[in-house]
Structure formats: C-alpha cells, structure tokens
Tab-separated table of C-alpha atoms in Angstrom:
chain	number	residue	atom	x	y	z
A	181	MET	CA	49.163	33.348	23.192
A	182	ASP	CA	51.877	34.062	20.830
A	183	ASN	CA	53.491	30.792	21.511
A	184	GLN	CA	50.047	28.789	20.510
A	185	ASN	CA	50.183	30.604	16.869
A	186	LYS	CA	53.912	30.420	16.090
A	187	CYS	CA	54.537	26.846	14.104
A	188	TYR	CA	57.169	24.408	15.139
A	189	TYR	CA	58.349	22.829	11.731
A	190	ASP	CA	62.388	23.602	12.828
A	191	LYS	CA	61.684	21.523	16.053
A	192	PRO	CA	62.598	17.900	16.811
A	193	MET	CA	60.164	15.308	17.513
A	194	GLY	CA	61.093	15.124	21.009
A	195	PHE	CA	59.513	18.952	21.414
A	196	PHE	CA	56.337	17.590	20.354
A	197	TYR	CA	56.725	14.191	22.703
A	198	ASN	CA	57.008	16.371	25.361
A	199	ASN	CA	54.170	18.702	24.844
A	200	SER	CA	52.136	15.322	24.847
A	201	ASN	CA	53.766	14.314	27.846
A	202	GLN	CA	55.753	11.153	26.738
A	203	SER	CA	59.257	10.422	27.546
A	204	SER	CA	59.531	7.525	24.758
A	205	GLU	CA	57.794	5.590	22.259
A	206	GLY	CA	57.206	2.663	24.817
A	207	TRP	CA	60.090	0.234	23.988
A	208	GLU	CA	63.023	0.113	26.351
A	209	ALA	CA	66.695	-0.225	24.903
A	210	THR	CA	66.777	-3.804	25.295
A	211	GLN	CA	63.100	-4.429	23.976
A	212	LEU	CA	63.721	-2.369	21.074
A	213	ILE	CA	66.782	-4.786	19.989
A	214	LEU	CA	64.444	-7.910	20.488
A	215	VAL	CA	61.587	-5.974	18.727
A	216	GLN	CA	63.873	-5.061	15.764
A	217	CYS	CA	65.222	-8.681	15.591
A	218	VAL	CA	61.994	-10.708	15.500
A	219	GLY	CA	60.301	-7.900	13.702
A	220	SER	CA	63.042	-7.918	10.656
A	221	ILE	CA	62.032	-11.818	10.244
A	222	PHE	CA	58.134	-11.129	10.244
A	223	CYS	CA	58.601	-8.133	7.741
A	224	SER	CA	61.181	-10.365	5.560
A	225	PHE	CA	58.218	-12.740	5.752
A	226	ILE	CA	55.892	-10.246	4.993
A	227	LEU	CA	57.940	-8.915	1.601
A	228	VAL	CA	58.762	-12.280	0.417
A	229	ALA	CA	55.188	-14.044	0.831
A	230	ASN	CA	53.626	-11.213	-0.424
A	231	ALA	CA	55.929	-10.677	-3.373
A	232	MET	CA	55.132	-14.534	-4.254
A	233	VAL	CA	51.149	-14.080	-4.306
A	234	ILE	CA	51.665	-11.356	-6.556
A	235	ALA	CA	53.840	-13.551	-8.948
A	236	ALA	CA	51.453	-15.910	-8.877
A	237	VAL	CA	48.845	-14.040	-9.984
A	238	VAL	CA	51.101	-12.430	-12.939
A	239	THR	CA	52.464	-15.973	-13.891
A	240	ASN	CA	49.271	-18.251	-13.772
A	241	ARG	CA	46.782	-17.779	-16.407
A	242	ARG	CA	43.918	-19.277	-14.138
A	243	PHE	CA	44.238	-15.992	-12.161
A	244	HIS	CA	43.899	-13.549	-14.718
A	245	TYR	CA	39.984	-12.524	-13.550
A	246	PRO	CA	39.320	-9.349	-11.909
A	247	PHE	CA	39.178	-11.017	-7.900
A	248	TYR	CA	42.793	-12.176	-8.152
A	249	TYR	CA	43.997	-8.966	-9.936
A	250	LEU	CA	42.586	-7.016	-6.857
A	251	LEU	CA	43.715	-9.838	-4.765
A	252	ALA	CA	47.250	-9.143	-5.732
A	253	ASN	CA	46.925	-5.408	-5.071
A	254	LEU	CA	45.631	-5.987	-1.418
A	255	ALA	CA	48.854	-8.430	-1.357
A	256	ALA	CA	50.894	-5.163	-2.612
A	257	SER	CA	49.126	-3.103	-0.177
A	258	ASP	CA	50.543	-5.664	2.469
A	259	PHE	CA	53.893	-5.360	0.303
A	260	LEU	CA	54.411	-1.733	1.375
A	261	ALA	CA	53.256	-2.397	4.825
A	262	GLY	CA	56.025	-4.514	5.488
A	263	ILE	CA	58.440	-1.962	3.888
A	264	ALA	CA	56.807	0.874	6.172
A	265	TYR	CA	57.294	-1.600	9.477
A	266	ILE	CA	60.814	-1.607	8.748
A	267	TYR	CA	60.877	1.981	8.249
A	268	LEU	CA	59.152	2.390	11.614
A	269	MET	CA	61.336	-0.140	13.347
A	270	PHE	CA	64.411	1.632	12.498
A	271	ASN	CA	63.245	4.926	13.089
A	272	THR	CA	61.666	4.875	16.528
A	273	GLY	CA	62.753	4.253	19.831
A	274	PRO	CA	64.339	6.465	23.143
A	275	SER	CA	67.419	7.383	21.122
A	276	VAL	CA	66.087	7.671	17.928
A	277	SER	CA	62.644	9.148	17.904
A	278	PRO	CA	63.301	12.202	19.876
A	279	VAL	CA	65.640	13.654	17.180
A	280	LEU	CA	63.706	12.521	14.105
A	281	THR	CA	62.682	15.711	12.221
A	282	VAL	CA	59.161	16.628	11.509
A	283	GLN	CA	59.389	15.520	7.610
A	284	LYS	CA	61.130	11.904	9.038
A	285	TYR	CA	57.767	11.565	10.994
A	286	PHE	CA	55.220	12.537	8.419
A	287	ILE	CA	57.270	10.006	5.861
A	288	ARG	CA	57.047	7.194	8.568
A	289	GLN	CA	53.356	7.660	9.629
A	290	GLY	CA	52.497	8.501	5.580
A	291	LEU	CA	53.735	4.803	4.699
A	292	LEU	CA	51.561	3.203	7.733
A	293	ASP	CA	48.659	5.230	7.248
A	294	THR	CA	48.776	4.921	3.235
A	295	SER	CA	49.060	1.093	3.721
A	296	LEU	CA	46.561	0.764	5.999
A	297	SER	CA	44.482	3.137	3.634
A	298	ALA	CA	44.736	0.601	0.668
A	299	SER	CA	44.315	-2.470	2.575
A	300	LEU	CA	40.911	-1.026	3.613
A	301	ALA	CA	39.892	0.119	0.031
A	302	ASN	CA	41.090	-3.033	-1.849
A	303	LEU	CA	38.966	-4.707	0.481
A	304	LEU	CA	36.191	-2.350	0.146
A	305	VAL	CA	36.400	-2.907	-3.926
A	306	ILE	CA	36.980	-6.387	-3.607
A	307	ALA	CA	33.485	-6.616	-1.400
A	308	LEU	CA	31.813	-4.721	-4.050
A	309	GLU	CA	33.482	-7.001	-6.963
A	310	ARG	CA	32.256	-10.050	-5.205
A	311	TYR	CA	28.728	-8.961	-4.764
A	312	ILE	CA	28.614	-8.096	-8.588
A	313	SER	CA	29.575	-11.610	-9.443
A	314	VAL	CA	27.281	-13.298	-6.365
A	315	MET	CA	24.208	-11.676	-7.406
A	316	SER	CA	24.658	-12.829	-10.943
A	317	TRP	CA	25.935	-15.909	-9.478
A	318	LYS	CA	29.101	-16.130	-11.320
A	319	ILE	CA	32.615	-17.192	-9.824
A	320	HIS	CA	33.789	-13.992	-11.852
A	321	SER	CA	32.930	-10.948	-12.302
A	322	ASN	CA	32.516	-9.309	-15.769
A	323	LEU	CA	34.547	-6.614	-14.775
A	324	ASN	CA	37.293	-5.495	-17.847
A	325	LYS	CA	41.098	-5.224	-17.433
A	326	TRP	CA	40.590	-1.340	-17.929
A	327	ARG	CA	38.181	-1.234	-15.066
A	328	VAL	CA	40.050	-3.394	-12.714
A	329	THR	CA	42.848	-0.804	-14.024
A	330	LEU	CA	41.342	2.213	-12.953
A	331	LEU	CA	39.859	0.760	-9.999
A	332	ILE	CA	43.675	-0.158	-8.638
A	333	VAL	CA	44.721	3.157	-9.783
A	334	LEU	CA	41.983	4.928	-7.853
A	335	VAL	CA	42.608	2.950	-4.779
A	336	TRP	CA	45.960	3.892	-4.806
A	337	ALA	CA	45.234	7.433	-5.365
A	338	ILE	CA	42.939	7.824	-2.567
A	339	SER	CA	45.415	5.802	-0.054
A	340	ILE	CA	48.366	7.794	-1.294
A	341	PHE	CA	46.132	11.023	-0.321
A	342	MET	CA	45.000	9.747	3.139
A	343	GLY	CA	48.514	9.049	3.915
A	344	ALA	CA	49.857	12.325	2.922
A	345	VAL	CA	46.760	14.644	4.869
A	346	PRO	CA	48.521	15.439	8.381
A	347	SER	CA	51.561	16.516	6.047
A	348	LEU	CA	49.335	18.626	3.786
A	349	GLY	CA	47.841	20.580	6.972
A	350	TRP	CA	45.832	18.739	8.931
A	351	ASN	CA	48.462	18.712	11.908
A	352	CYS	CA	49.138	20.573	14.958
A	353	ILE	CA	52.689	22.030	14.523
A	354	CYS	CA	50.957	25.416	14.749
A	355	SER	CA	48.620	24.739	17.062
A	356	LEU	CA	50.201	22.636	20.267
A	357	LYS	CA	46.885	22.576	22.559
A	358	SER	CA	45.160	20.233	19.710
A	359	CYS	CA	48.234	17.821	19.393
A	360	SER	CA	47.229	13.990	20.157
A	361	THR	CA	49.031	11.551	22.527
A	362	LEU	CA	49.827	8.810	20.131
A	363	ALA	CA	50.920	10.865	17.187
A	364	PRO	CA	52.407	14.382	18.766
A	365	ILE	CA	52.139	16.188	15.600
A	366	PHE	CA	48.828	14.818	14.647
A	367	THR	CA	45.746	16.663	16.003
A	368	ARG	CA	42.907	15.245	17.567
A	369	SER	CA	40.193	15.721	15.187
A	370	TYR	CA	42.337	13.921	12.818
A	371	LEU	CA	42.450	11.001	14.742
A	372	ILE	CA	38.747	11.008	15.474
A	373	PHE	CA	38.332	11.295	11.696
A	374	TRP	CA	40.519	8.761	10.873
A	375	SER	CA	39.510	6.185	13.006
A	376	VAL	CA	35.644	6.900	12.393
A	377	SER	CA	35.734	6.767	8.635
A	378	ASN	CA	38.117	3.278	8.892
A	379	LEU	CA	35.421	1.877	11.779
A	380	VAL	CA	32.689	2.799	9.251
A	381	VAL	CA	34.289	1.456	6.167
A	382	PHE	CA	34.669	-2.111	8.386
A	383	LEU	CA	30.659	-2.156	9.298
A	384	ILE	CA	29.761	-1.289	5.511
A	385	MET	CA	32.340	-4.368	4.048
A	386	VAL	CA	31.016	-7.135	7.066
A	387	SER	CA	27.333	-5.921	5.908
A	388	ILE	CA	28.302	-6.523	2.266
A	389	TYR	CA	29.857	-9.994	2.972
A	390	LEU	CA	26.955	-10.884	5.701
A	391	ARG	CA	24.422	-9.861	2.607
A	392	ILE	CA	26.314	-11.895	0.041
A	393	TYR	CA	27.130	-15.266	2.364
A	394	ILE	CA	23.360	-14.943	3.199
A	395	TYR	CA	22.264	-15.025	-0.778
A	396	VAL	CA	24.584	-17.633	-1.404
A	397	ARG	CA	23.300	-20.156	1.444
A	398	LYS	CA	20.069	-19.468	0.240
A	399	LYS	CA	20.926	-19.988	-3.387
A	400	THR	CA	22.500	-23.059	-2.850
A	401	THR	CA	19.781	-24.498	-0.660
A	402	VAL	CA	17.370	-23.709	-3.627
A	403	LEU	CA	19.939	-25.610	-6.012
A	404	LYS	CA	19.919	-28.659	-3.826
A	405	ALA	CA	16.351	-29.093	-3.700
A	406	HIS	CA	16.321	-29.041	-7.751
A	407	THR	CA	19.384	-31.436	-8.362
A	408	SER	CA	19.617	-35.182	-7.765
A	409	GLY	CA	23.421	-34.932	-6.395
A	410	SER	CA	25.188	-32.869	-4.068
A	411	ILE	CA	26.601	-29.496	-5.478
A	412	ASN	CA	30.271	-28.729	-5.677
A	413	ARG	CA	31.352	-26.276	-3.325
A	414	LYS	CA	34.771	-25.640	-4.749
A	415	ARG	CA	32.598	-24.676	-7.929
A	416	THR	CA	30.336	-22.141	-6.820
A	417	PRO	CA	30.860	-18.522	-5.427
A	418	ILE	CA	30.846	-19.558	-1.846
A	419	LYS	CA	34.986	-20.667	-2.032
A	420	LEU	CA	35.957	-17.210	-2.965
A	421	ILE	CA	33.549	-15.347	-0.410
A	422	LYS	CA	34.985	-17.540	2.481
A	423	THR	CA	38.414	-16.691	1.611
A	424	VAL	CA	37.820	-12.924	1.368
A	425	MET	CA	35.632	-12.902	4.393
A	426	THR	CA	38.648	-14.773	6.476
A	427	VAL	CA	40.882	-12.042	5.287
A	428	LEU	CA	38.481	-9.451	6.511
A	429	GLY	CA	37.834	-10.933	9.439
A	430	VAL	CA	41.490	-11.076	10.376
A	431	PHE	CA	41.878	-7.572	9.252
A	432	VAL	CA	39.161	-6.384	11.706
A	433	PHE	CA	40.740	-8.195	14.353
A	434	CYS	CA	44.153	-6.871	13.847
A	435	TRP	CA	43.161	-3.027	12.959
A	436	THR	CA	39.920	-2.613	15.111
A	437	PRO	CA	41.673	-2.360	18.475
A	438	GLY	CA	43.992	0.229	17.380
A	439	LEU	CA	41.282	2.358	15.750
A	440	VAL	CA	39.697	2.201	19.407
A	441	VAL	CA	42.419	3.279	21.124
A	442	LEU	CA	42.877	6.011	18.309
A	443	LEU	CA	39.428	7.148	18.793
A	444	LEU	CA	39.676	7.058	22.553
A	445	ASP	CA	42.953	9.379	22.248
A	446	GLY	CA	41.284	11.732	19.879
A	447	LEU	CA	38.329	12.173	22.590
A	448	LYS	CA	41.207	13.472	24.550
A	449	CYS	CA	40.487	10.410	27.437
A	450	GLU	CA	42.871	11.000	29.767
A	451	LYS	CA	41.838	7.632	32.299
A	452	CYS	CA	42.490	5.079	29.411
A	453	ASN	CA	46.335	5.502	29.151
A	454	VAL	CA	46.363	4.845	25.603
A	455	SER	CA	50.188	5.202	25.206
A	456	LYS	CA	50.390	1.951	27.744
A	457	PHE	CA	49.039	0.108	24.368
A	458	LYS	CA	50.894	1.582	21.474
A	459	SER	CA	53.230	-0.804	20.792
A	460	TRP	CA	51.303	-3.906	21.076
A	461	LEU	CA	48.692	-3.032	18.570
A	462	LEU	CA	51.550	-2.229	16.313
A	463	LEU	CA	52.139	-5.782	16.644
A	464	LEU	CA	48.971	-6.688	16.330
A	465	ALA	CA	48.692	-4.969	12.794
A	466	VAL	CA	52.060	-6.484	11.457
A	467	LEU	CA	50.230	-9.670	12.346
A	468	ASN	CA	47.866	-8.773	9.673
A	469	SER	CA	50.194	-8.784	6.991
A	470	VAL	CA	51.945	-11.875	8.132
A	471	MET	CA	48.591	-13.673	8.258
A	472	ASN	CA	47.353	-12.585	4.736
A	473	PRO	CA	49.487	-14.727	2.276
A	474	ILE	CA	49.135	-17.711	4.625
A	475	ILE	CA	45.412	-17.465	4.162
A	476	TYR	CA	45.429	-17.160	0.658
A	477	SER	CA	47.455	-20.148	0.192
A	478	TYR	CA	45.794	-22.212	2.646
A	479	LYS	CA	42.156	-21.707	1.183
A	480	ASP	CA	43.192	-21.760	-2.370
A	481	ASP	CA	44.982	-25.109	-3.505
A	482	GLU	CA	45.780	-23.360	-6.771
A	483	MET	CA	47.563	-20.645	-5.116
A	484	TRP	CA	49.631	-23.000	-2.825
A	485	THR	CA	50.663	-24.997	-5.832
A	486	THR	CA	51.798	-21.942	-8.029
A	487	ILE	CA	53.807	-20.788	-4.814
A	488	LYS	CA	55.490	-23.793	-4.561
A	489	ASN	CA	56.204	-24.273	-7.833
A	490	LEU	CA	57.602	-20.518	-7.870
A	491	LEU	CA	59.684	-20.898	-4.935
A	492	ARG	CA	61.091	-24.362	-7.332
A	493	CYS	CA	61.962	-22.227	-10.214
A	494	VAL	CA	63.865	-19.759	-7.618
A	495	CYS	CA	65.771	-22.710	-5.914
A	496	THR	CA	66.737	-24.218	-9.214
A	497	GLY	CA	66.883	-21.543	-11.727
A	498	THR	CA	63.955	-22.940	-13.869
A	499	ALA	CA	62.869	-20.715	-16.240
A	500	GLY	CA	60.407	-22.390	-18.399
A	501	LEU	CA	58.934	-25.625	-19.586
A	502	ASN	CA	61.294	-27.995	-20.976
A	503	GLU	CA	60.532	-31.833	-21.588
A	504	ASP	CA	60.959	-33.008	-18.211
A	505	THR	CA	58.411	-31.619	-16.671
A	506	LYS	CA	56.113	-31.292	-19.534
A	507	GLN	CA	56.404	-35.582	-18.738
A	508	HIS	CA	55.128	-34.586	-15.052
A	509	ASP	CA	53.125	-31.659	-15.622
A	510	SER	CA	50.065	-33.063	-13.633
A	511	THR	CA	51.665	-33.055	-10.640
A	512	VAL	CA	53.725	-30.366	-11.199
A	513	GLY	CA	51.063	-27.817	-11.344
A	514	PRO	CA	51.147	-24.418	-12.571
A	515	GLY	CA	53.486	-21.223	-11.866
A	516	CYS	CA	56.584	-20.127	-13.427
A	517	ILE	CA	57.524	-24.032	-14.771
A	518	ARG	CA	54.292	-24.186	-16.707
A	519	GLN	CA	53.284	-20.463	-17.718
A	520	GLY	CA	51.811	-21.515	-21.165
A	521	GLY	CA	48.675	-22.498	-18.924
A	522	SER	CA	45.219	-21.811	-20.866
A	523	SER	CA	43.569	-18.186	-21.259
A	524	THR	CA	40.722	-19.118	-22.703
A	525	GLU	CA	38.980	-20.502	-19.719
A	526	LYS	CA	35.625	-18.759	-18.903
A	527	PRO	CA	33.893	-18.015	-15.871
A	528	HIS	CA	31.156	-20.738	-14.295
A	529	THR	CA	27.941	-19.782	-14.326
A	530	TYR	CA	25.374	-21.499	-12.314
A	531	GLY	CA	21.626	-21.517	-12.107
C-alpha cells in the first residue's frame, strides 16, 4: 500500500519500463543506428521544406491572406515536429531510454504531443476558415490580420498546454498501477482522453470538409447551368479545398493507427501486443510531416514557383530584384527575387 502512494520522481525511466514490463523501446542497437541515419535525412527535409513554405508565405504578397497564414502556421507545427523527432531519435534506444530522467522524458513526449496538437488545431482552424469563405463563395475569407493572429496564438497556447498536461500532474509517477505500456509514466486514463479527443476532432474535420465539398459541387453545377462556358476551377474555392483535403487525408492516414493503438493501450488490451507497433507507427507519423510540404508544392503552382525562387536566391545569394531579373520577371515568378508583388489584389468572389 505504501509503495502505491509513494512518488518516484527521482527514479530513472528504466524503473518505469520495468514496471510496464518493457525491456526497451523496440529498436535494437543496429536498427537504431539505421533509423537515426535515415531519420536525420527525413528530419532535415522536414525542417528545410517547412521553413521554405513559411518563407514563401512571408515573401510572396499573393499569399498574404488568412488561408495561407494558417497554412504557414501548419508548416510551423511540422517544423516543430521535425525538432521533436530529432530529439526523440537521439534520446531513445536500449542504452539511452532506461537512464533518461523523468523530466527529460516529459520534454521528449511533450514536444511530440505539442506538435501533434498544433497540427490538429491548425487543420481545424483552417477547416473553419474554409467553411466561412466557401459559404460566401469567396476564395479567401474576410478574417482580418488581428483575428488570424489571435487564432494562431490560441492554437499554440492550447497545443503547449496539451503537451504539458502529463507533466502538470496527469501521470502515474505516484500511482504505478495506472501506468500505461507505451508511455510508462502516462496513465491509461490520459491515453484514453488523448486518443478519443483527437479521433473526435478528426471526425469533426472530415464532416466539415464533406459538407464544404458537397456545397461547392452543387454550386459549381448550378453555375455551369447558367453560364455559356466552363468554369475555371483554378479560380474557384474548390482548388484550395482540394489542397487542404489532401493534407487532412494524409494526416488522418498517418495518425489514426497510432491513436487507435494508444486507445487500446489505455483500455488495457493485454492481447493486443501494442509495443510491437510503437516504432513503426512513429515512422508513419514522421512521414506525415515529410508529405505536407510536398502536397503544398504539388497542389499549388504559385507556392512551388515561390519556393524554387527562394532556393535560387539561397544558391546565388540574390537579395532583391535587379535589372537582369526584371527582364525575365514573367518566367522567374514570385519569391525573394520579386518581393514587391502587388498587395492590392482583392479576393475573387463568385455567384
């Protein structure tokens, strides 16, 4: 009885792994070296690619609208995820994990949880922004910069809080019987809360985008019936919606298996052997942050052109628009070479 009421903040993580019947975190020593090498390449891509997306939004004034500000914030959450994965890769394994302090484990998991919460919150906010713009049949919503800034601050405040919840007290350091298997100092009740809340948000977002997509399809059909020519889909809200729906689809695909496994662990499914899938599900989560900047570039020609020009600027050291690039402005496109793009463009409306 006394042992169950005792707190073990001074114990290394090996004590909690043994309590959860885990000998290590899944990777053998040779596997871990390979994972660290390949993972470092992927994480470097995550950091560079998402930094380029943020820089593209900042430097190209055509992106100075609520949707792209929120998209840049989503890229910032993926950037944080890249940092979290690097920290995790070099603070895990059979020789490292058992000697971690409780505080370092909280930091390690807190970074991951904060980045996931930020990505999820950003996608939800983007879904609401898209809903507002589409229902008024505009490419961009009328949210002003102050409101967008407030939303971004709110996203990060909620995300940081969610990442810090276990370290604030919702843990099993003083109640070993309630410890989970996958996260040996997190309680099973916390894993149930975490996984269920995220899965519910998934369902909400999917419902919003299905409603948006159905509305746009119906609206497009009506417009086609009343116009002599075909509608240019690149100039209707459906283009941006397809981009976000692709991002959401990849996010759900990459994170749902992990959340389901966490839920099974929280429900104490002893026959599920949840530890077997832990490492592979983490790699699937890394894949999500790798895919997002690729989706932005593939789905948005303007974004890809801007990123190419930013890369050209980095390689050549070009800082601004010179006479040579002015002559080729039509082929160069926007980016750091052409920072003086028009800021007077107004959102297009249809209907």
